[in-house]
Short mmCIF file of C-alpha atoms in Angstrom, two decimals:
data_model
loop_
_atom_site.label_atom_id
_atom_site.label_comp_id
_atom_site.label_asym_id
_atom_site.label_seq_id
_atom_site.Cartn_x
_atom_site.Cartn_y
_atom_site.Cartn_z
CA UNK G 1 64.39 26.31 37.47
CA UNK G 2 61.78 28.60 38.57
CA UNK G 3 57.94 27.78 38.56
CA UNK G 4 57.22 31.02 36.32
CA UNK G 5 53.89 31.13 34.31
CA UNK G 6 53.85 30.19 30.61
CA UNK G 7 54.38 33.01 28.05
CA UNK G 8 51.25 34.87 26.83
CA UNK G 9 51.52 33.60 23.35
CA UNK G 10 51.25 30.09 24.62
CA UNK G 11 48.19 30.68 26.68
CA UNK G 12 46.54 32.20 23.68
CA UNK G 13 47.39 29.48 21.42
CA UNK G 14 46.13 26.77 23.96
CA UNK G 15 42.84 28.58 24.21
CA UNK G 16 42.23 28.82 20.58
CA UNK G 17 43.10 24.97 20.19
CA UNK G 18 40.60 24.20 22.99
CA UNK G 19 37.88 26.24 21.47
CA UNK G 20 38.42 24.76 18.04
CA UNK G 21 38.27 21.15 19.58
CA UNK G 22 35.16 21.91 21.48
CA UNK G 23 33.56 23.51 18.60
CA UNK G 24 34.36 21.09 16.22
CA UNK G 25 33.02 18.37 18.19
CA UNK G 26 29.52 19.95 18.31
CA UNK G 27 27.14 18.68 15.55
CA UNK G 28 26.24 20.99 12.88
CA UNK G 29 22.96 23.04 13.73
CA UNK G 30 19.95 21.98 11.65
CA UNK G 31 19.30 24.66 8.95
CA UNK G 32 15.44 25.40 8.97
CA UNK G 33 13.62 23.79 6.15
CA UNK G 34 16.30 21.20 5.36
CA UNK G 35 15.04 18.69 7.98
CA UNK G 36 13.69 15.28 6.38
CA UNK G 37 10.17 14.68 7.10
CA UNK G 38 7.57 12.12 5.99
CA UNK G 39 10.03 9.37 5.25
CA UNK G 40 8.62 6.14 3.87
CA UNK G 41 9.66 3.06 1.92
CA UNK G 42 8.16 1.39 -1.06
CA UNK G 43 9.36 -1.89 -2.81
CA UNK G 44 10.80 -1.54 -6.22
CA UNK G 45 9.87 -5.14 -7.40
CA UNK G 46 13.53 -6.11 -7.07
CA UNK G 47 14.74 -7.89 -3.95
CA UNK G 48 18.20 -6.22 -4.20
CA UNK G 49 16.61 -2.69 -4.00
CA UNK G 50 14.51 -0.53 -2.03
CA UNK G 51 13.01 2.88 -2.59
CA UNK G 52 13.05 5.86 0.16
CA UNK G 53 10.95 8.88 -0.40
CA UNK G 54 10.85 11.92 1.86
CA UNK G 55 10.20 15.67 2.03
CA UNK G 56 11.91 18.78 2.96
CA UNK G 57 10.66 22.52 2.73
CA UNK G 58 13.93 23.68 0.89
CA UNK G 59 15.81 22.05 -1.79
CA UNK G 60 18.63 19.83 -0.49
CA UNK G 61 20.71 17.10 -1.64
CA UNK G 62 18.90 13.74 -1.93
CA UNK G 63 21.24 11.19 0.01
CA UNK G 64 20.62 7.99 1.83
CA UNK G 65 23.61 6.44 3.61
CA UNK G 66 22.81 2.62 4.62
CA UNK G 67 24.41 -0.55 5.62
CA UNK G 68 23.95 -3.65 7.54
CA UNK G 69 25.97 -2.35 10.68
CA UNK G 70 26.98 0.94 9.64
CA UNK G 71 26.61 3.56 6.90
CA UNK G 72 29.17 2.08 4.46
CA UNK G 73 26.83 2.40 1.37
CA UNK G 74 25.60 5.65 -0.08
CA UNK G 75 23.16 6.52 -2.96
CA UNK G 76 21.92 9.90 -4.33
CA UNK G 77 18.73 10.37 -5.93
CA UNK G 78 16.45 13.15 -7.23
CA UNK G 79 14.27 15.94 -5.43
CA UNK G 80 11.13 17.23 -7.30
CA UNK G 81 9.36 20.54 -6.42
CA UNK G 82 5.73 19.73 -5.41
CA UNK G 83 3.25 22.66 -5.18
CA UNK G 84 -0.22 22.20 -3.60
CA UNK G 85 -3.03 23.37 -5.59
CA UNK G 86 -4.58 25.45 -2.97
CA UNK G 87 -4.70 29.31 -2.66
CA UNK G 88 -1.54 29.45 -0.57
CA UNK G 89 0.43 27.23 -3.23
CA UNK G 90 2.58 25.48 -0.37
CA UNK G 91 5.54 24.07 -1.75
CA UNK G 92 7.91 21.32 -0.78
CA UNK G 93 10.62 19.04 -2.20
CA UNK G 94 9.91 15.30 -2.61
CA UNK G 95 13.18 13.24 -2.54
CA UNK G 96 13.56 9.82 -4.02
CA UNK G 97 16.47 7.48 -3.77
CA UNK G 98 16.78 4.02 -4.90
CA UNK G 99 18.80 1.78 -2.54
CA UNK G 100 20.86 -0.80 -4.46
CA UNK G 101 22.86 -3.67 -3.84
CA UNK G 102 20.79 -5.19 -0.98
CA UNK G 103 21.14 -8.82 0.19
CA UNK G 104 17.65 -10.18 0.10
CA UNK G 105 16.46 -11.18 3.67
CA UNK G 106 19.18 -9.07 5.50
CA UNK G 107 18.50 -6.26 7.70
CA UNK G 108 19.64 -2.65 6.95
CA UNK G 109 19.98 0.53 8.98
CA UNK G 110 19.68 4.06 7.02
CA UNK G 111 19.22 7.74 7.48
CA UNK G 112 18.36 10.30 4.85
CA UNK G 113 19.27 13.82 4.23
CA UNK G 114 22.64 15.45 3.75
CA UNK G 115 25.60 17.00 5.45
CA UNK G 116 23.18 19.99 6.51
CA UNK G 117 20.51 17.75 8.04
CA UNK G 118 20.20 14.05 8.60
CA UNK G 119 17.29 12.14 9.77
CA UNK G 120 17.20 9.79 12.61
CA UNK G 121 18.21 6.26 11.99
CA UNK G 122 15.71 3.73 10.60
CA UNK G 123 15.95 0.20 9.52
CA UNK G 124 14.32 -2.28 7.13
CA UNK G 125 14.67 -5.85 5.86
CA UNK G 126 15.38 -6.33 2.41
CA UNK G 127 12.58 -8.50 0.65
CA UNK G 128 13.42 -12.24 0.47
CA UNK G 129 14.41 -13.54 -3.01
CA UNK G 130 12.48 -16.91 -2.48
CA UNK G 131 9.30 -18.01 -4.02
CA UNK G 132 9.01 -20.58 -1.07
CA UNK G 133 9.12 -17.55 1.46
CA UNK G 134 5.88 -16.68 3.34
CA UNK G 135 5.36 -12.98 3.14
CA UNK G 136 3.15 -11.27 5.71
CA UNK G 137 0.92 -8.31 5.06
CA UNK G 138 -1.09 -5.71 7.05
CA UNK G 139 -3.83 -4.71 4.63
CA UNK G 140 -6.37 -1.82 5.12
CA UNK G 141 -7.94 1.23 3.38
CA UNK G 142 -9.48 4.53 4.24
CA UNK G 143 -7.14 5.65 6.98
CA UNK G 144 -7.27 9.29 7.81
CA UNK G 145 -5.25 11.66 9.84
CA UNK G 146 -8.18 12.29 12.12
CA UNK G 147 -9.72 9.39 13.80
CA UNK G 148 -6.73 7.22 12.82
CA UNK G 149 -7.96 4.54 15.48
CA UNK G 150 -5.72 1.59 14.05
CA UNK G 151 -2.46 3.37 13.60
CA UNK G 152 -1.29 2.99 17.13
CA UNK G 153 -1.86 -0.95 17.11
CA UNK G 154 -0.33 -1.17 13.63
CA UNK G 155 2.72 0.71 14.68
CA UNK G 156 3.16 -1.57 17.70
CA UNK G 157 2.88 -4.76 15.49
CA UNK G 158 5.26 -3.25 12.85
CA UNK G 159 7.94 -2.61 15.65
CA UNK G 160 7.20 -6.12 16.80
CA UNK G 161 8.40 -7.38 13.29
CA UNK G 162 4.90 -8.92 12.56
CA UNK G 163 4.87 -7.82 8.91
CA UNK G 164 6.98 -7.71 5.81
CA UNK G 165 4.93 -5.04 3.70
CA UNK G 166 1.79 -3.06 4.12
CA UNK G 167 -1.10 -2.70 1.46
CA UNK G 168 -3.15 0.56 1.85
CA UNK G 169 -6.06 0.16 -0.46
CA UNK G 170 -6.90 3.64 -1.21
CA UNK G 171 -8.18 6.95 0.62
CA UNK G 172 -5.41 8.65 2.65
CA UNK G 173 -5.48 11.40 5.19
CA UNK G 174 -9.09 12.66 4.40
CA UNK G 175 -7.79 14.58 2.44
CA UNK G 176 -4.17 15.13 1.69
CA UNK G 177 -4.97 18.45 0.06
CA UNK G 178 -6.95 19.61 3.05
CA UNK G 179 -5.68 22.75 4.61
CA UNK G 180 -3.45 23.61 1.79
CA UNK G 181 -1.79 20.18 1.99
CA UNK G 182 -1.06 20.52 5.61
CA UNK G 183 -3.35 17.56 6.59
CA UNK G 184 -1.48 15.31 3.99
CA UNK G 185 1.93 16.38 5.41
CA UNK G 186 0.65 15.52 8.99
CA UNK G 187 -0.79 12.22 7.75
CA UNK G 188 2.77 11.28 6.00
CA UNK G 189 4.21 12.14 9.41
CA UNK G 190 1.57 9.91 11.33
CA UNK G 191 2.43 6.83 9.29
CA UNK G 192 6.25 7.36 9.37
CA UNK G 193 6.71 4.96 12.30
CA UNK G 194 5.16 2.28 10.08
CA UNK G 195 6.25 3.27 6.69
CA UNK G 196 9.93 4.09 7.47
CA UNK G 197 10.37 0.38 8.33
CA UNK G 198 8.41 -1.48 5.96
CA UNK G 199 7.49 -1.09 2.18
CA UNK G 200 4.20 0.80 2.14
CA UNK G 201 2.47 -0.26 -1.08
CA UNK G 202 -0.39 1.84 -2.06
CA UNK G 203 -3.53 1.96 -4.21
CA UNK G 204 -5.49 5.24 -5.34
CA UNK G 205 -8.82 6.04 -4.01
CA UNK G 206 -11.48 8.64 -4.61
CA UNK G 207 -10.33 10.92 -1.76
CA UNK G 208 -7.14 11.49 -3.81
CA UNK G 209 -9.03 13.23 -6.70
CA UNK G 210 -7.98 16.95 -6.09
CA UNK G 211 -5.84 18.63 -8.38
CA UNK G 212 -5.80 15.59 -10.68
CA UNK G 213 -4.49 13.25 -7.92
CA UNK G 214 -1.45 15.39 -7.69
CA UNK G 215 -0.73 14.52 -3.91
CA UNK G 216 -0.89 10.80 -4.47
CA UNK G 217 1.27 10.94 -7.56
CA UNK G 218 3.85 13.18 -6.05
CA UNK G 219 3.84 11.60 -2.43
CA UNK G 220 4.09 8.02 -3.26
CA UNK G 221 6.67 5.84 -5.36
CA UNK G 222 5.28 2.71 -6.73
CA UNK G 223 6.98 0.51 -9.13
CA UNK G 224 6.67 0.49 -12.82
CA UNK G 225 6.18 3.24 -15.29
CA UNK G 226 2.49 3.85 -14.89
CA UNK G 227 2.61 6.51 -12.29
CA UNK G 228 0.29 8.88 -13.89
CA UNK G 229 -2.15 6.14 -14.68
CA UNK G 230 -1.87 4.80 -11.04
CA UNK G 231 -1.83 1.18 -11.81
CA UNK G 232 1.17 -1.16 -11.43
CA UNK G 233 2.03 -4.59 -10.24
CA UNK G 234 5.08 -6.49 -8.55
CA UNK G 235 6.04 -9.99 -7.39
CA UNK G 236 6.91 -10.63 -3.76
CA UNK G 237 7.60 -14.10 -2.62
CA UNK G 238 4.99 -16.57 -4.14
CA UNK G 239 2.55 -13.75 -5.10
CA UNK G 240 1.96 -11.50 -8.02
CA UNK G 241 0.29 -8.12 -6.64
CA UNK G 242 -1.76 -6.00 -8.97
CA UNK G 243 -2.94 -2.56 -7.91
CA UNK G 244 -5.59 -0.90 -10.09
CA UNK G 245 -7.26 2.57 -10.35
CA UNK G 246 -10.97 2.14 -9.89
CA UNK G 247 -11.40 5.83 -10.28
CA UNK G 248 -11.02 5.91 -14.00
CA UNK G 249 -14.78 4.50 -14.25
CA UNK G 250 -15.86 7.64 -12.25
CA UNK G 251 -14.08 10.50 -13.82
CA UNK G 252 -16.32 13.25 -15.13
CA UNK G 253 -13.96 14.37 -17.98
CA UNK G 254 -13.03 14.08 -21.69
CA UNK G 255 -10.44 11.03 -21.93
CA UNK G 256 -11.79 8.96 -19.12
CA UNK G 257 -12.95 6.50 -21.67
CA UNK G 258 -9.42 6.30 -23.01
CA UNK G 259 -8.18 5.74 -19.40
CA UNK G 260 -10.45 2.90 -18.69
CA UNK G 261 -9.55 1.08 -22.07
CA UNK G 262 -5.71 1.74 -21.41
CA UNK G 263 -5.92 0.29 -17.90
CA UNK G 264 -7.95 -2.94 -19.09
CA UNK G 265 -5.39 -3.40 -21.90
CA UNK G 266 -2.50 -3.05 -19.36
CA UNK G 267 -4.39 -5.49 -16.82
CA UNK G 268 -5.01 -7.96 -19.67
CA UNK G 269 -1.32 -7.93 -20.58
CA UNK G 270 -0.24 -8.18 -16.92
CA UNK G 271 -2.54 -10.97 -16.11
CA UNK G 272 -1.67 -12.96 -19.30
CA UNK G 273 1.96 -12.68 -18.50
CA UNK G 274 1.37 -13.76 -14.76
CA UNK G 275 -0.65 -16.62 -15.90
CA UNK G 276 1.69 -18.45 -18.07
CA UNK G 277 2.76 -21.92 -16.68
CA UNK G 278 6.47 -20.79 -15.82
CA UNK G 279 5.23 -17.52 -14.08
CA UNK G 280 2.37 -19.23 -12.25
CA UNK G 281 4.94 -21.95 -10.99
CA UNK G 282 7.01 -19.15 -9.42
CA UNK G 283 3.99 -17.01 -8.25
CA UNK G 284 0.99 -19.17 -8.26
CA UNK G 285 -1.05 -16.52 -6.27
CA UNK G 286 -2.54 -13.52 -8.13
CA UNK G 287 -4.02 -10.86 -5.79
CA UNK G 288 -5.57 -7.62 -7.09
CA UNK G 289 -6.33 -4.61 -4.94
CA UNK G 290 -8.60 -1.88 -6.15
CA UNK G 291 -10.35 0.91 -3.98
CA UNK G 292 -14.10 0.61 -4.98
CA UNK G 293 -15.56 -2.78 -4.67
CA UNK G 294 -17.29 -4.94 -7.25
CA UNK G 295 -19.62 -6.25 -4.68
CA UNK G 296 -20.56 -4.81 -1.28
CA UNK G 297 -23.72 -4.64 1.05
CA UNK G 298 -23.46 -1.30 2.86
CA UNK G 299 -25.83 1.61 2.66
CA UNK G 300 -23.91 3.22 0.00
CA UNK G 301 -24.45 4.28 -3.63
CA UNK G 302 -21.82 1.97 -4.81
CA UNK G 303 -23.37 -0.71 -3.06
CA UNK G 304 -26.98 -0.33 -3.94
CA UNK G 305 -26.58 0.62 -7.52
CA UNK G 306 -27.75 -1.92 -9.97
CA UNK G 307 -24.19 -2.69 -11.44
CA UNK G 308 -20.64 -1.83 -10.24
CA UNK G 309 -18.81 0.08 -12.89
CA UNK G 310 -15.66 -1.62 -11.94
CA UNK G 311 -17.21 -5.17 -12.47
CA UNK G 312 -19.44 -4.46 -15.49
CA UNK G 313 -18.17 -1.12 -16.91
CA UNK G 314 -20.25 1.48 -18.36
CA UNK G 315 -21.42 -0.29 -21.69
CA UNK G 316 -23.41 2.86 -23.00
CA UNK G 317 -20.17 4.70 -22.90
CA UNK G 318 -17.96 2.02 -24.44
CA UNK G 319 -16.22 1.54 -20.92
CA UNK G 320 -15.53 -2.25 -20.18
CA UNK G 321 -15.18 -3.49 -16.72
CA UNK G 322 -12.60 -5.94 -15.54
CA UNK G 323 -14.42 -8.89 -13.73
CA UNK G 324 -14.30 -11.18 -16.74
CA UNK G 325 -10.45 -10.87 -16.82
CA UNK G 326 -10.13 -11.81 -13.14
CA UNK G 327 -12.20 -15.04 -13.87
CA UNK G 328 -10.44 -15.70 -17.14
CA UNK G 329 -6.91 -15.68 -15.72
CA UNK G 330 -7.71 -17.16 -12.38
CA UNK G 331 -7.12 -14.45 -9.93
CA UNK G 332 -7.32 -15.81 -6.48
CA UNK G 333 -8.05 -13.00 -4.14
CA UNK G 334 -9.17 -9.40 -4.57
CA UNK G 335 -9.05 -6.66 -1.89
CA UNK G 336 -11.08 -3.50 -1.79
CA UNK G 337 -11.93 -0.81 0.65
CA UNK G 338 -14.14 2.43 0.02
CA UNK G 339 -16.79 1.12 2.36
CA UNK G 340 -15.87 1.83 6.03
CA UNK G 341 -16.37 -1.79 7.26
CA UNK G 342 -15.11 -5.37 6.77
CA UNK G 343 -16.86 -7.78 4.55
CA UNK G 344 -15.84 -11.24 3.53
CA UNK G 345 -17.65 -12.82 0.34
CA UNK G 346 -18.11 -16.22 -0.73
CA UNK G 347 -16.10 -17.06 -4.00
CA UNK G 348 -18.16 -15.26 -6.60
CA UNK G 349 -18.58 -14.43 -10.30
CA UNK G 350 -21.16 -12.70 -12.22
CA UNK G 351 -23.32 -12.52 -9.16
CA UNK G 352 -23.21 -16.46 -8.74
CA UNK G 353 -21.69 -18.02 -5.79
CA UNK G 354 -19.08 -20.47 -6.72
CA UNK G 355 -17.92 -22.32 -3.72
CA UNK G 356 -15.37 -25.25 -3.58
CA UNK G 357 -17.96 -27.21 -2.01
CA UNK G 358 -20.72 -26.79 0.67
CA UNK G 359 -18.52 -27.86 3.60
CA UNK G 360 -15.22 -26.17 2.51
CA UNK G 361 -16.29 -23.17 0.26
CA UNK G 362 -12.73 -21.66 0.17
CA UNK G 363 -10.88 -25.04 -0.69
CA UNK G 364 -10.35 -24.87 -4.66
CA UNK G 365 -13.24 -22.36 -5.21
CA UNK G 366 -14.33 -21.76 -8.73
CA UNK G 367 -14.15 -17.91 -8.76
CA UNK G 368 -12.19 -15.14 -7.13
CA UNK G 369 -12.74 -14.46 -3.32
CA UNK G 370 -13.45 -10.69 -2.52
CA UNK G 371 -12.49 -9.07 0.55
CA UNK G 372 -13.54 -5.36 1.68
CA UNK G 373 -11.28 -3.61 4.48
CA UNK G 374 -12.09 -0.01 4.78
CA UNK G 375 -12.36 0.52 8.37
CA UNK G 376 -8.76 1.55 9.66
CA UNK G 377 -10.26 4.70 10.76
CA UNK G 378 -11.12 8.21 9.31
CA UNK G 379 -13.16 11.16 10.21
CA UNK G 380 -16.17 9.83 8.23
CA UNK G 381 -16.80 7.04 10.61
CA UNK G 382 -18.13 3.65 9.77
CA UNK G 383 -20.61 2.74 6.99
CA UNK G 384 -23.74 0.85 8.03
CA UNK G 385 -24.86 -2.31 6.32
CA UNK G 386 -28.13 -3.03 4.48
CA UNK G 387 -30.37 -5.38 6.68
CA UNK G 388 -30.64 -8.31 4.09
CA UNK G 389 -27.42 -8.92 2.06
CA UNK G 390 -27.29 -10.97 -0.95
CA UNK G 391 -26.27 -14.65 -0.77
CA UNK G 392 -22.68 -13.79 -1.89
CA UNK G 393 -22.03 -12.12 1.49
CA UNK G 394 -20.52 -14.36 3.95
CA UNK G 395 -19.47 -12.11 7.01
CA UNK G 396 -19.65 -8.40 7.67
CA UNK G 397 -18.65 -6.23 10.64
CA UNK G 398 -18.79 -2.42 11.16
CA UNK G 399 -16.14 -1.80 13.70
CA UNK G 400 -12.64 -0.39 13.27
CA UNK G 401 -9.94 -2.71 12.28
CA UNK G 402 -7.63 -4.09 9.64
CA UNK G 403 -6.45 -7.52 8.07
CA UNK G 404 -3.43 -9.53 8.53
CA UNK G 405 -2.65 -11.76 5.74
CA UNK G 406 -0.01 -14.52 5.25
CA UNK G 407 0.66 -16.15 1.95
CA UNK G 408 1.73 -19.51 3.55
CA UNK G 409 3.08 -21.42 0.67
CA UNK G 410 1.88 -22.19 -2.95
CA UNK G 411 -1.34 -23.74 -1.90
CA UNK G 412 -2.55 -21.93 1.32
CA UNK G 413 -3.26 -18.37 2.10
CA UNK G 414 -4.22 -17.33 5.70
CA UNK G 415 -6.18 -13.93 6.29
CA UNK G 416 -7.85 -12.63 9.70
CA UNK G 417 -9.58 -9.41 10.56
CA UNK G 418 -8.41 -7.55 13.71
CA UNK G 419 -10.82 -5.50 15.59
CA UNK G 420 -9.40 -2.53 17.18
CA UNK G 421 -12.51 -1.76 18.72
CA UNK G 422 -12.30 -5.27 20.67
CA UNK G 423 -8.66 -4.52 21.77
CA UNK G 424 -7.18 -6.48 18.78
CA UNK G 425 -9.36 -9.62 18.97
CA UNK G 426 -9.63 -11.57 15.73
CA UNK G 427 -13.05 -11.50 14.65
CA UNK G 428 -13.01 -13.26 11.41
CA UNK G 429 -10.38 -15.50 9.56
CA UNK G 430 -10.33 -17.44 6.27
CA UNK G 431 -7.94 -19.97 4.76
CA UNK G 432 -8.05 -20.05 1.04
CA UNK G 433 -6.76 -23.37 -0.40
CA UNK G 434 -5.85 -23.73 -3.95
CA UNK G 435 -4.27 -26.95 -5.17
CA UNK G 436 -4.01 -25.64 -8.74
CA UNK G 437 -4.02 -21.89 -9.76
CA UNK G 438 -5.41 -21.15 -13.50
CA UNK G 439 -8.16 -20.02 -15.26
CA UNK G 440 -11.59 -20.76 -13.63
CA UNK G 441 -13.13 -20.89 -16.98
CA UNK G 442 -11.27 -23.82 -18.19
CA UNK G 443 -11.88 -25.96 -15.03
CA UNK G 444 -14.83 -28.42 -14.92
CA UNK G 445 -17.03 -26.84 -12.11
CA UNK G 446 -18.62 -29.45 -9.68
CA UNK G 447 -19.04 -27.23 -6.58
CA UNK G 448 -21.77 -25.36 -5.00
CA UNK G 449 -22.87 -22.83 -7.51
CA UNK G 450 -25.94 -20.47 -6.96
CA UNK G 451 -27.34 -18.10 -9.33
CA UNK G 452 -28.47 -15.00 -7.44
#
């Protein structure tokens, strides 16, 4: 047989086959406007589910593929058109998908998008379904896109597995609506290395007020059915966490009184349910977070005014405050921000220090403990303190940083303030010990009480 060349038709067929093989092996090019951005997680309130939120410029399918070792699970969700209120009316589609069927405490990988454009692969650990579990939180407020000093350290600690969730106590980006919403987009991308791996639980602040808080409402997905009111609660391990909207006392509009009353009524019902013996057995700790503090000692209007609206309300306008509810239902800890500093208070109610004892003020205190953490970093810089604080102020520091908090067990909670200015040094710490969790007003008080 001769070594003659193959027929021409065979060469053409082979060439076409090779071309098809090579071309089909190449990934599909990403279509502009379909790439997922600003990916972040939030806890739904159920250990078997997690919410993923992200944005695209064009409307695409809302799909998440996930699993413990592969993408064997797949859920779809919805996309909502969000238009910034600025002159350019910049638009984006915000996607929300609920991941279901999770095994509490197990690690999952996931990516978001659709067949046109998938994101990179991220991971998270499903929340544990155990009231004896010790959840760990990073806690801060007032974090902007410019001068976001704490982000690098927080990102590193998140990647090291130091936290189970984030609590961001109001004021984002500074501001999310700035530059036609571009600052909000940049901020959400900035926190993606944190928020794509952990539930990023939020609280609305005064810097979210633009366009009737539309950026906050559209960009975040918190549990419950109170999105437009921007208050909610959830259980995680041995703690019941409540997020309230302190801005309702400061709105200069008709209907603000109704919003104050509606939130107070909701908070009353929520605290009443959380304070039943059965529920307090499961979640003994009650922690409330709100942006504007009830007490503070900074050189700022909210601190030097005679009364805090959040604490006492505005009686002349028929707007009640909420401090009495915190006392009645035994709220253990309140976390605030707004002031760009860190301040730890003694246990206090109605301006009176109510320590557990002189030597152990945070052991069985007879009033809630207040903490202010608003120094994560923003373009408005730090807020100075007044020279001589009231006796309820225990410790204060005006440098950049954030809180690490661990709910250790049913009786012990540990909290420490990390200074980013001082290269991660722990500059303050507190151990709150409660051998019983119930209404302060029904307890025989025998500790160190001081009228201020």
